[in-house]
Amino acid sequence: MINAAAYHFTHVEDPRGLADHLHEAAGSAELKGTVLVAVEGINLFLAGEEQPLHAFVDALRADPRFAGLQVKYSASTRQPFAQLKVKVKPEIISFRHPQATPLAVDGRAPSIDPATLARWLGQGGRDDNGRAVVMLDTRNQQEVEHGTFAGALTLPITRFTELPDALLPHRDALRDATVVSFCTGGIRCEKAALWMRQDGMDNVLQLEGGILNYFEQVGGLGYEGNCFVFDERVALDPQLRPQVE
């Protein structure tokens, strides 16, 4: 069984029409999981047999709007989702800051690839200019309990919309650091990085593809524990093995 996690920002003029199409396509491929569709793009977590899942992804990428879709894959011994849900939402992840999307500004927030971050962490938590690197966890407390980067700044939040207020007491301490926002698959740290830069924090990068991409590319260097995922596997270790089979 193959699991796919992906998101992509793009203008969707008819979210309901796209949602109906994706529901039919995923259902025909016997995939299960969740797909969120909004005017700003899509966010999906799906699982199924390898060939139908890859065929679904290939068909989605054939749409010019999703040609650049980046997918994180992992394996499991059984289907981790109970059913297929395709929903239309105001955002592909709720944040309630309308400008915190690459569609509203001049592109994405600057990012850092996993290999470069691993090198920074391996050289004492300093970037190439000698500045201290602060890992900012944009996930909620339940997720953080399963694992996070060593020494990361974690916030007492239960939902992503609480992040701006929870970050406020830490802003002065972050002023002279290189801040790397991270999350599970990239979408929350992307929105958080955009919002922080718009709010005057020009020293923020996003971890490209989130923790799952970091695990896939470099393993668990600097990370302690597992990464919580939103399905019956509960969490994945740095080798992308599920906590619950």
mmCIF file of C-alpha atoms in Angstrom:
data_model
loop_
_atom_site.group_PDB
_atom_site.id
_atom_site.type_symbol
_atom_site.label_atom_id
_atom_site.label_comp_id
_atom_site.label_asym_id
_atom_site.label_seq_id
_atom_site.Cartn_x
_atom_site.Cartn_y
_atom_site.Cartn_z
ATOM 1 C CA MET A 1 0.000 0.000 0.000
ATOM 2 C CA ILE A 2 1.393 3.385 -1.025
ATOM 3 C CA ASN A 3 0.577 6.658 0.749
ATOM 4 C CA ALA A 4 0.781 10.036 -0.972
ATOM 5 C CA ALA A 5 0.854 13.468 0.640
ATOM 6 C CA ALA A 6 0.836 16.612 -1.508
ATOM 7 C CA TYR A 7 -0.369 20.165 -1.782
ATOM 8 C CA HIS A 8 -0.211 22.721 -4.547
ATOM 9 C CA PHE A 9 -1.123 26.381 -4.710
ATOM 10 C CA THR A 10 -2.845 27.372 -7.950
ATOM 11 C CA HIS A 11 -5.919 29.336 -8.971
ATOM 12 C CA VAL A 12 -9.006 27.098 -9.083
ATOM 13 C CA GLU A 13 -11.971 28.889 -10.602
ATOM 14 C CA ASP A 14 -14.447 26.076 -9.945
ATOM 15 C CA PRO A 15 -13.509 24.257 -6.720
ATOM 16 C CA ARG A 16 -16.741 22.255 -6.644
ATOM 17 C CA GLY A 17 -16.241 21.032 -10.195
ATOM 18 C CA LEU A 18 -12.657 20.014 -9.474
ATOM 19 C CA ALA A 19 -13.689 18.308 -6.237
ATOM 20 C CA ASP A 20 -16.335 16.264 -8.031
ATOM 21 C CA HIS A 21 -13.838 15.253 -10.712
ATOM 22 C CA LEU A 22 -11.194 14.223 -8.165
ATOM 23 C CA HIS A 23 -13.745 12.297 -6.115
ATOM 24 C CA GLU A 24 -14.744 10.278 -9.176
ATOM 25 C CA ALA A 25 -11.124 9.694 -10.238
ATOM 26 C CA ALA A 26 -9.941 8.665 -6.758
ATOM 27 C CA GLY A 27 -12.983 6.473 -6.227
ATOM 28 C CA SER A 28 -12.429 4.705 -9.547
ATOM 29 C CA ALA A 29 -8.844 4.011 -8.482
ATOM 30 C CA GLU A 30 -10.101 2.655 -5.132
ATOM 31 C CA LEU A 31 -8.090 5.256 -3.232
ATOM 32 C CA LYS A 32 -8.987 6.380 0.270
ATOM 33 C CA GLY A 33 -8.028 9.440 2.263
ATOM 34 C CA THR A 34 -8.804 13.146 2.149
ATOM 35 C CA VAL A 35 -8.614 15.743 -0.595
ATOM 36 C CA LEU A 36 -9.258 19.413 0.191
ATOM 37 C CA VAL A 37 -10.020 21.781 -2.678
ATOM 38 C CA ALA A 38 -10.148 25.582 -2.477
ATOM 39 C CA VAL A 39 -9.801 28.548 -4.792
ATOM 40 C CA GLU A 40 -6.107 28.583 -3.774
ATOM 41 C CA GLY A 41 -5.360 24.961 -4.760
ATOM 42 C CA ILE A 42 -5.470 21.417 -3.373
ATOM 43 C CA ASN A 43 -4.202 19.497 -0.344
ATOM 44 C CA LEU A 44 -4.350 15.700 -0.357
ATOM 45 C CA PHE A 45 -3.536 12.629 1.705
ATOM 46 C CA LEU A 46 -4.387 9.457 -0.213
ATOM 47 C CA ALA A 47 -3.484 5.778 -0.080
ATOM 48 C CA GLY A 48 -4.044 2.841 -2.369
ATOM 49 C CA GLU A 49 -2.391 0.241 -4.561
ATOM 50 C CA GLU A 50 0.775 1.523 -6.216
ATOM 51 C CA GLN A 51 -0.245 1.526 -9.888
ATOM 52 C CA PRO A 52 -3.681 3.176 -9.480
ATOM 53 C CA LEU A 53 -2.245 5.764 -7.092
ATOM 54 C CA HIS A 54 0.548 6.742 -9.472
ATOM 55 C CA ALA A 55 -1.932 6.829 -12.362
ATOM 56 C CA PHE A 56 -4.097 9.229 -10.345
ATOM 57 C CA VAL A 57 -1.100 11.482 -9.665
ATOM 58 C CA ASP A 58 -0.008 11.368 -13.312
ATOM 59 C CA ALA A 59 -3.506 12.344 -14.453
ATOM 60 C CA LEU A 60 -3.556 15.228 -11.967
ATOM 61 C CA ARG A 61 -0.179 16.484 -13.197
ATOM 62 C CA ALA A 62 -1.478 16.354 -16.773
ATOM 63 C CA ASP A 63 -3.656 19.327 -15.796
ATOM 64 C CA PRO A 64 -1.376 22.367 -16.421
ATOM 65 C CA ARG A 65 -2.447 23.878 -13.092
ATOM 66 C CA PHE A 66 -0.897 20.927 -11.232
ATOM 67 C CA ALA A 67 2.080 20.148 -13.449
ATOM 68 C CA GLY A 68 4.453 21.106 -10.637
ATOM 69 C CA LEU A 69 2.744 18.992 -7.954
ATOM 70 C CA GLN A 70 5.338 17.574 -5.540
ATOM 71 C CA VAL A 71 4.321 14.327 -3.815
ATOM 72 C CA LYS A 72 5.791 12.673 -0.718
ATOM 73 C CA TYR A 73 5.372 8.883 -0.775
ATOM 74 C CA SER A 74 5.563 6.314 2.006
ATOM 75 C CA ALA A 75 4.532 2.673 2.352
ATOM 76 C CA SER A 76 2.260 0.798 4.748
ATOM 77 C CA THR A 77 1.141 -2.794 5.063
ATOM 78 C CA ARG A 78 -2.551 -1.878 5.065
ATOM 79 C CA GLN A 79 -4.937 0.903 4.085
ATOM 80 C CA PRO A 80 -4.598 3.611 6.776
ATOM 81 C CA PHE A 81 -7.771 5.487 5.817
ATOM 82 C CA ALA A 82 -11.332 4.325 6.449
ATOM 83 C CA GLN A 83 -12.946 6.150 3.519
ATOM 84 C CA LEU A 84 -12.510 8.698 0.754
ATOM 85 C CA LYS A 85 -13.418 12.313 1.519
ATOM 86 C CA VAL A 86 -13.196 15.148 -0.999
ATOM 87 C CA LYS A 87 -14.208 18.530 0.429
ATOM 88 C CA VAL A 88 -14.408 22.118 -0.762
ATOM 89 C CA LYS A 89 -12.935 24.535 1.783
ATOM 90 C CA PRO A 90 -12.195 28.288 1.989
ATOM 91 C CA GLU A 91 -8.465 27.404 2.277
ATOM 92 C CA ILE A 92 -6.491 24.214 1.729
ATOM 93 C CA ILE A 93 -5.322 24.680 5.321
ATOM 94 C CA SER A 94 -7.168 27.104 7.560
ATOM 95 C CA PHE A 95 -5.021 30.070 8.641
ATOM 96 C CA ARG A 96 -7.362 33.062 8.139
ATOM 97 C CA HIS A 97 -4.692 35.380 6.796
ATOM 98 C CA PRO A 98 -5.727 35.884 3.153
ATOM 99 C CA GLN A 99 -2.367 37.277 2.047
ATOM 100 C CA ALA A 100 -0.456 34.264 3.375
ATOM 101 C CA THR A 101 -0.492 32.425 0.057
ATOM 102 C CA PRO A 102 1.963 32.576 -2.843
ATOM 103 C CA LEU A 103 -0.989 33.461 -5.086
ATOM 104 C CA ALA A 104 -1.459 36.779 -3.277
ATOM 105 C CA VAL A 105 2.189 37.903 -3.364
ATOM 106 C CA ASP A 106 5.186 37.602 -5.671
ATOM 107 C CA GLY A 107 5.604 33.870 -5.208
ATOM 108 C CA ARG A 108 6.658 31.611 -2.391
ATOM 109 C CA ALA A 109 8.617 32.459 0.721
ATOM 110 C CA PRO A 110 12.322 31.547 0.454
ATOM 111 C CA SER A 111 12.922 27.907 1.263
ATOM 112 C CA ILE A 112 15.732 25.666 2.408
ATOM 113 C CA ASP A 113 16.234 22.160 1.060
ATOM 114 C CA PRO A 114 16.708 19.219 3.447
ATOM 115 C CA ALA A 115 20.360 18.628 2.551
ATOM 116 C CA THR A 116 21.330 22.225 3.332
ATOM 117 C CA LEU A 117 19.391 22.207 6.590
ATOM 118 C CA ALA A 118 21.028 18.938 7.637
ATOM 119 C CA ARG A 119 24.413 20.521 6.953
ATOM 120 C CA TRP A 120 23.530 23.577 9.030
ATOM 121 C CA LEU A 121 22.333 21.429 11.917
ATOM 122 C CA GLY A 122 25.465 19.307 11.634
ATOM 123 C CA GLN A 123 27.729 22.360 11.900
ATOM 124 C CA GLY A 124 26.413 23.360 15.301
ATOM 125 C CA GLY A 125 23.108 24.909 14.275
ATOM 126 C CA ARG A 126 24.672 27.759 12.304
ATOM 127 C CA ASP A 127 23.912 28.867 8.766
ATOM 128 C CA ASP A 128 26.602 29.632 6.199
ATOM 129 C CA ASN A 129 26.901 33.188 7.522
ATOM 130 C CA GLY A 130 27.411 32.000 11.089
ATOM 131 C CA ARG A 131 23.938 33.004 12.308
ATOM 132 C CA ALA A 132 22.159 30.766 14.792
ATOM 133 C CA VAL A 133 19.460 28.592 13.222
ATOM 134 C CA VAL A 134 16.152 28.389 15.105
ATOM 135 C CA MET A 135 13.755 25.640 14.060
ATOM 136 C CA LEU A 136 10.158 26.866 14.415
ATOM 137 C CA ASP A 137 7.555 24.106 14.710
ATOM 138 C CA THR A 138 4.267 25.324 13.215
ATOM 139 C CA ARG A 139 2.322 22.205 14.238
ATOM 140 C CA ASN A 140 0.030 21.789 17.232
ATOM 141 C CA GLN A 141 0.890 20.325 20.626
ATOM 142 C CA GLN A 142 -0.556 16.890 19.877
ATOM 143 C CA GLU A 143 1.743 16.509 16.875
ATOM 144 C CA VAL A 144 4.801 17.876 18.673
ATOM 145 C CA GLU A 145 4.422 15.243 21.415
ATOM 146 C CA HIS A 146 5.378 12.548 18.882
ATOM 147 C CA GLY A 147 8.611 14.271 17.905
ATOM 148 C CA THR A 148 10.275 17.439 16.645
ATOM 149 C CA PHE A 149 13.704 18.826 15.793
ATOM 150 C CA ALA A 150 16.068 18.979 18.768
ATOM 151 C CA GLY A 151 15.838 22.367 20.460
ATOM 152 C CA ALA A 152 12.995 23.549 18.231
ATOM 153 C CA LEU A 153 10.760 26.421 19.263
ATOM 154 C CA THR A 154 7.352 24.829 19.830
ATOM 155 C CA LEU A 155 4.195 26.787 20.531
ATOM 156 C CA PRO A 156 1.251 26.013 22.863
ATOM 157 C CA ILE A 157 -1.340 25.820 20.106
ATOM 158 C CA THR A 158 -4.132 23.381 19.331
ATOM 159 C CA ARG A 159 -4.832 24.721 15.831
ATOM 160 C CA PHE A 160 -2.825 26.493 13.162
ATOM 161 C CA THR A 161 -4.892 29.685 13.361
ATOM 162 C CA GLU A 162 -3.467 30.298 16.857
ATOM 163 C CA LEU A 163 0.127 30.547 15.639
ATOM 164 C CA PRO A 164 0.382 34.355 15.149
ATOM 165 C CA ASP A 165 -0.653 35.159 18.731
ATOM 166 C CA ALA A 166 1.461 32.347 20.197
ATOM 167 C CA LEU A 167 4.543 33.533 18.310
ATOM 168 C CA LEU A 168 4.286 37.144 19.509
ATOM 169 C CA PRO A 169 6.262 36.716 22.785
ATOM 170 C CA HIS A 170 9.193 35.158 20.878
ATOM 171 C CA ARG A 171 9.671 37.670 18.097
ATOM 172 C CA ASP A 172 12.367 39.765 19.727
ATOM 173 C CA ALA A 173 14.417 36.671 20.569
ATOM 174 C CA LEU A 174 14.234 35.529 16.927
ATOM 175 C CA ARG A 175 15.376 38.826 15.444
ATOM 176 C CA ASP A 176 19.049 37.896 15.007
ATOM 177 C CA ALA A 177 18.548 34.247 14.037
ATOM 178 C CA THR A 178 17.818 32.424 10.803
ATOM 179 C CA VAL A 179 14.366 30.983 11.448
ATOM 180 C CA VAL A 180 13.332 27.801 9.635
ATOM 181 C CA SER A 181 9.618 27.096 9.843
ATOM 182 C CA PHE A 182 8.635 23.449 9.479
ATOM 183 C CA CYS A 183 5.565 21.210 9.570
ATOM 184 C CA THR A 184 4.503 17.772 8.366
ATOM 185 C CA GLY A 185 4.361 18.169 4.591
ATOM 186 C CA GLY A 186 5.142 21.815 3.929
ATOM 187 C CA ILE A 187 1.831 23.626 3.652
ATOM 188 C CA ARG A 188 1.613 25.121 7.146
ATOM 189 C CA CYS A 189 5.267 26.173 7.234
ATOM 190 C CA GLU A 190 4.809 27.761 3.814
ATOM 191 C CA LYS A 191 1.835 29.840 4.951
ATOM 192 C CA ALA A 192 3.533 30.661 8.257
ATOM 193 C CA ALA A 193 6.737 31.793 6.528
ATOM 194 C CA LEU A 194 4.802 34.019 4.137
ATOM 195 C CA TRP A 195 2.815 35.589 6.974
ATOM 196 C CA MET A 196 5.915 36.170 9.115
ATOM 197 C CA ARG A 197 7.798 37.824 6.262
ATOM 198 C CA GLN A 198 4.785 40.012 5.489
ATOM 199 C CA ASP A 199 4.684 40.922 9.173
ATOM 200 C CA GLY A 200 8.252 42.171 9.191
ATOM 201 C CA MET A 201 10.281 39.004 9.886
ATOM 202 C CA ASP A 202 12.538 38.884 6.839
ATOM 203 C CA ASN A 203 14.822 36.245 8.390
ATOM 204 C CA VAL A 204 12.400 33.316 7.896
ATOM 205 C CA LEU A 205 12.790 30.327 5.572
ATOM 206 C CA GLN A 206 10.440 27.388 5.042
ATOM 207 C CA LEU A 207 11.646 23.790 5.091
ATOM 208 C CA GLU A 208 10.957 22.549 1.585
ATOM 209 C CA GLY A 209 8.415 19.717 1.730
ATOM 210 C CA GLY A 210 8.309 19.674 5.524
ATOM 211 C CA ILE A 211 9.399 16.867 7.816
ATOM 212 C CA LEU A 212 8.313 14.111 5.440
ATOM 213 C CA ASN A 213 10.558 15.419 2.689
ATOM 214 C CA TYR A 214 13.392 15.842 5.198
ATOM 215 C CA PHE A 215 13.015 12.217 6.280
ATOM 216 C CA GLU A 216 12.900 11.063 2.654
ATOM 217 C CA GLN A 217 15.955 13.056 1.580
ATOM 218 C CA VAL A 218 18.333 12.909 4.550
ATOM 219 C CA GLY A 219 16.788 10.769 7.320
ATOM 220 C CA GLY A 220 16.495 11.924 10.898
ATOM 221 C CA LEU A 221 19.617 14.034 11.502
ATOM 222 C CA GLY A 222 18.741 16.532 14.237
ATOM 223 C CA TYR A 223 15.210 15.181 14.670
ATOM 224 C CA GLU A 224 14.029 13.487 17.855
ATOM 225 C CA GLY A 225 11.146 11.003 17.769
ATOM 226 C CA ASN A 226 8.600 10.421 15.027
ATOM 227 C CA CYS A 227 6.415 12.591 12.793
ATOM 228 C CA PHE A 228 2.682 12.525 13.491
ATOM 229 C CA VAL A 229 0.508 11.862 10.435
ATOM 230 C CA PHE A 230 -3.225 12.203 10.052
ATOM 231 C CA ASP A 231 -4.221 8.587 9.555
ATOM 232 C CA GLU A 232 -4.253 5.208 11.293
ATOM 233 C CA ARG A 233 -0.459 4.854 11.081
ATOM 234 C CA VAL A 234 -0.327 7.537 13.810
ATOM 235 C CA ALA A 235 3.293 8.578 13.139
ATOM 236 C CA LEU A 236 6.266 7.798 10.891
ATOM 237 C CA ASP A 237 9.866 7.327 11.975
ATOM 238 C CA PRO A 238 12.773 8.920 10.046
ATOM 239 C CA GLN A 239 12.852 5.870 7.753
ATOM 240 C CA LEU A 240 9.153 6.572 6.956
ATOM 241 C CA ARG A 241 8.072 3.409 8.757
ATOM 242 C CA PRO A 242 4.676 3.589 10.483
ATOM 243 C CA GLN A 243 4.300 3.511 14.246
ATOM 244 C CA VAL A 244 1.194 1.340 13.840
ATOM 245 C CA GLU A 245 1.099 -1.276 11.082
#
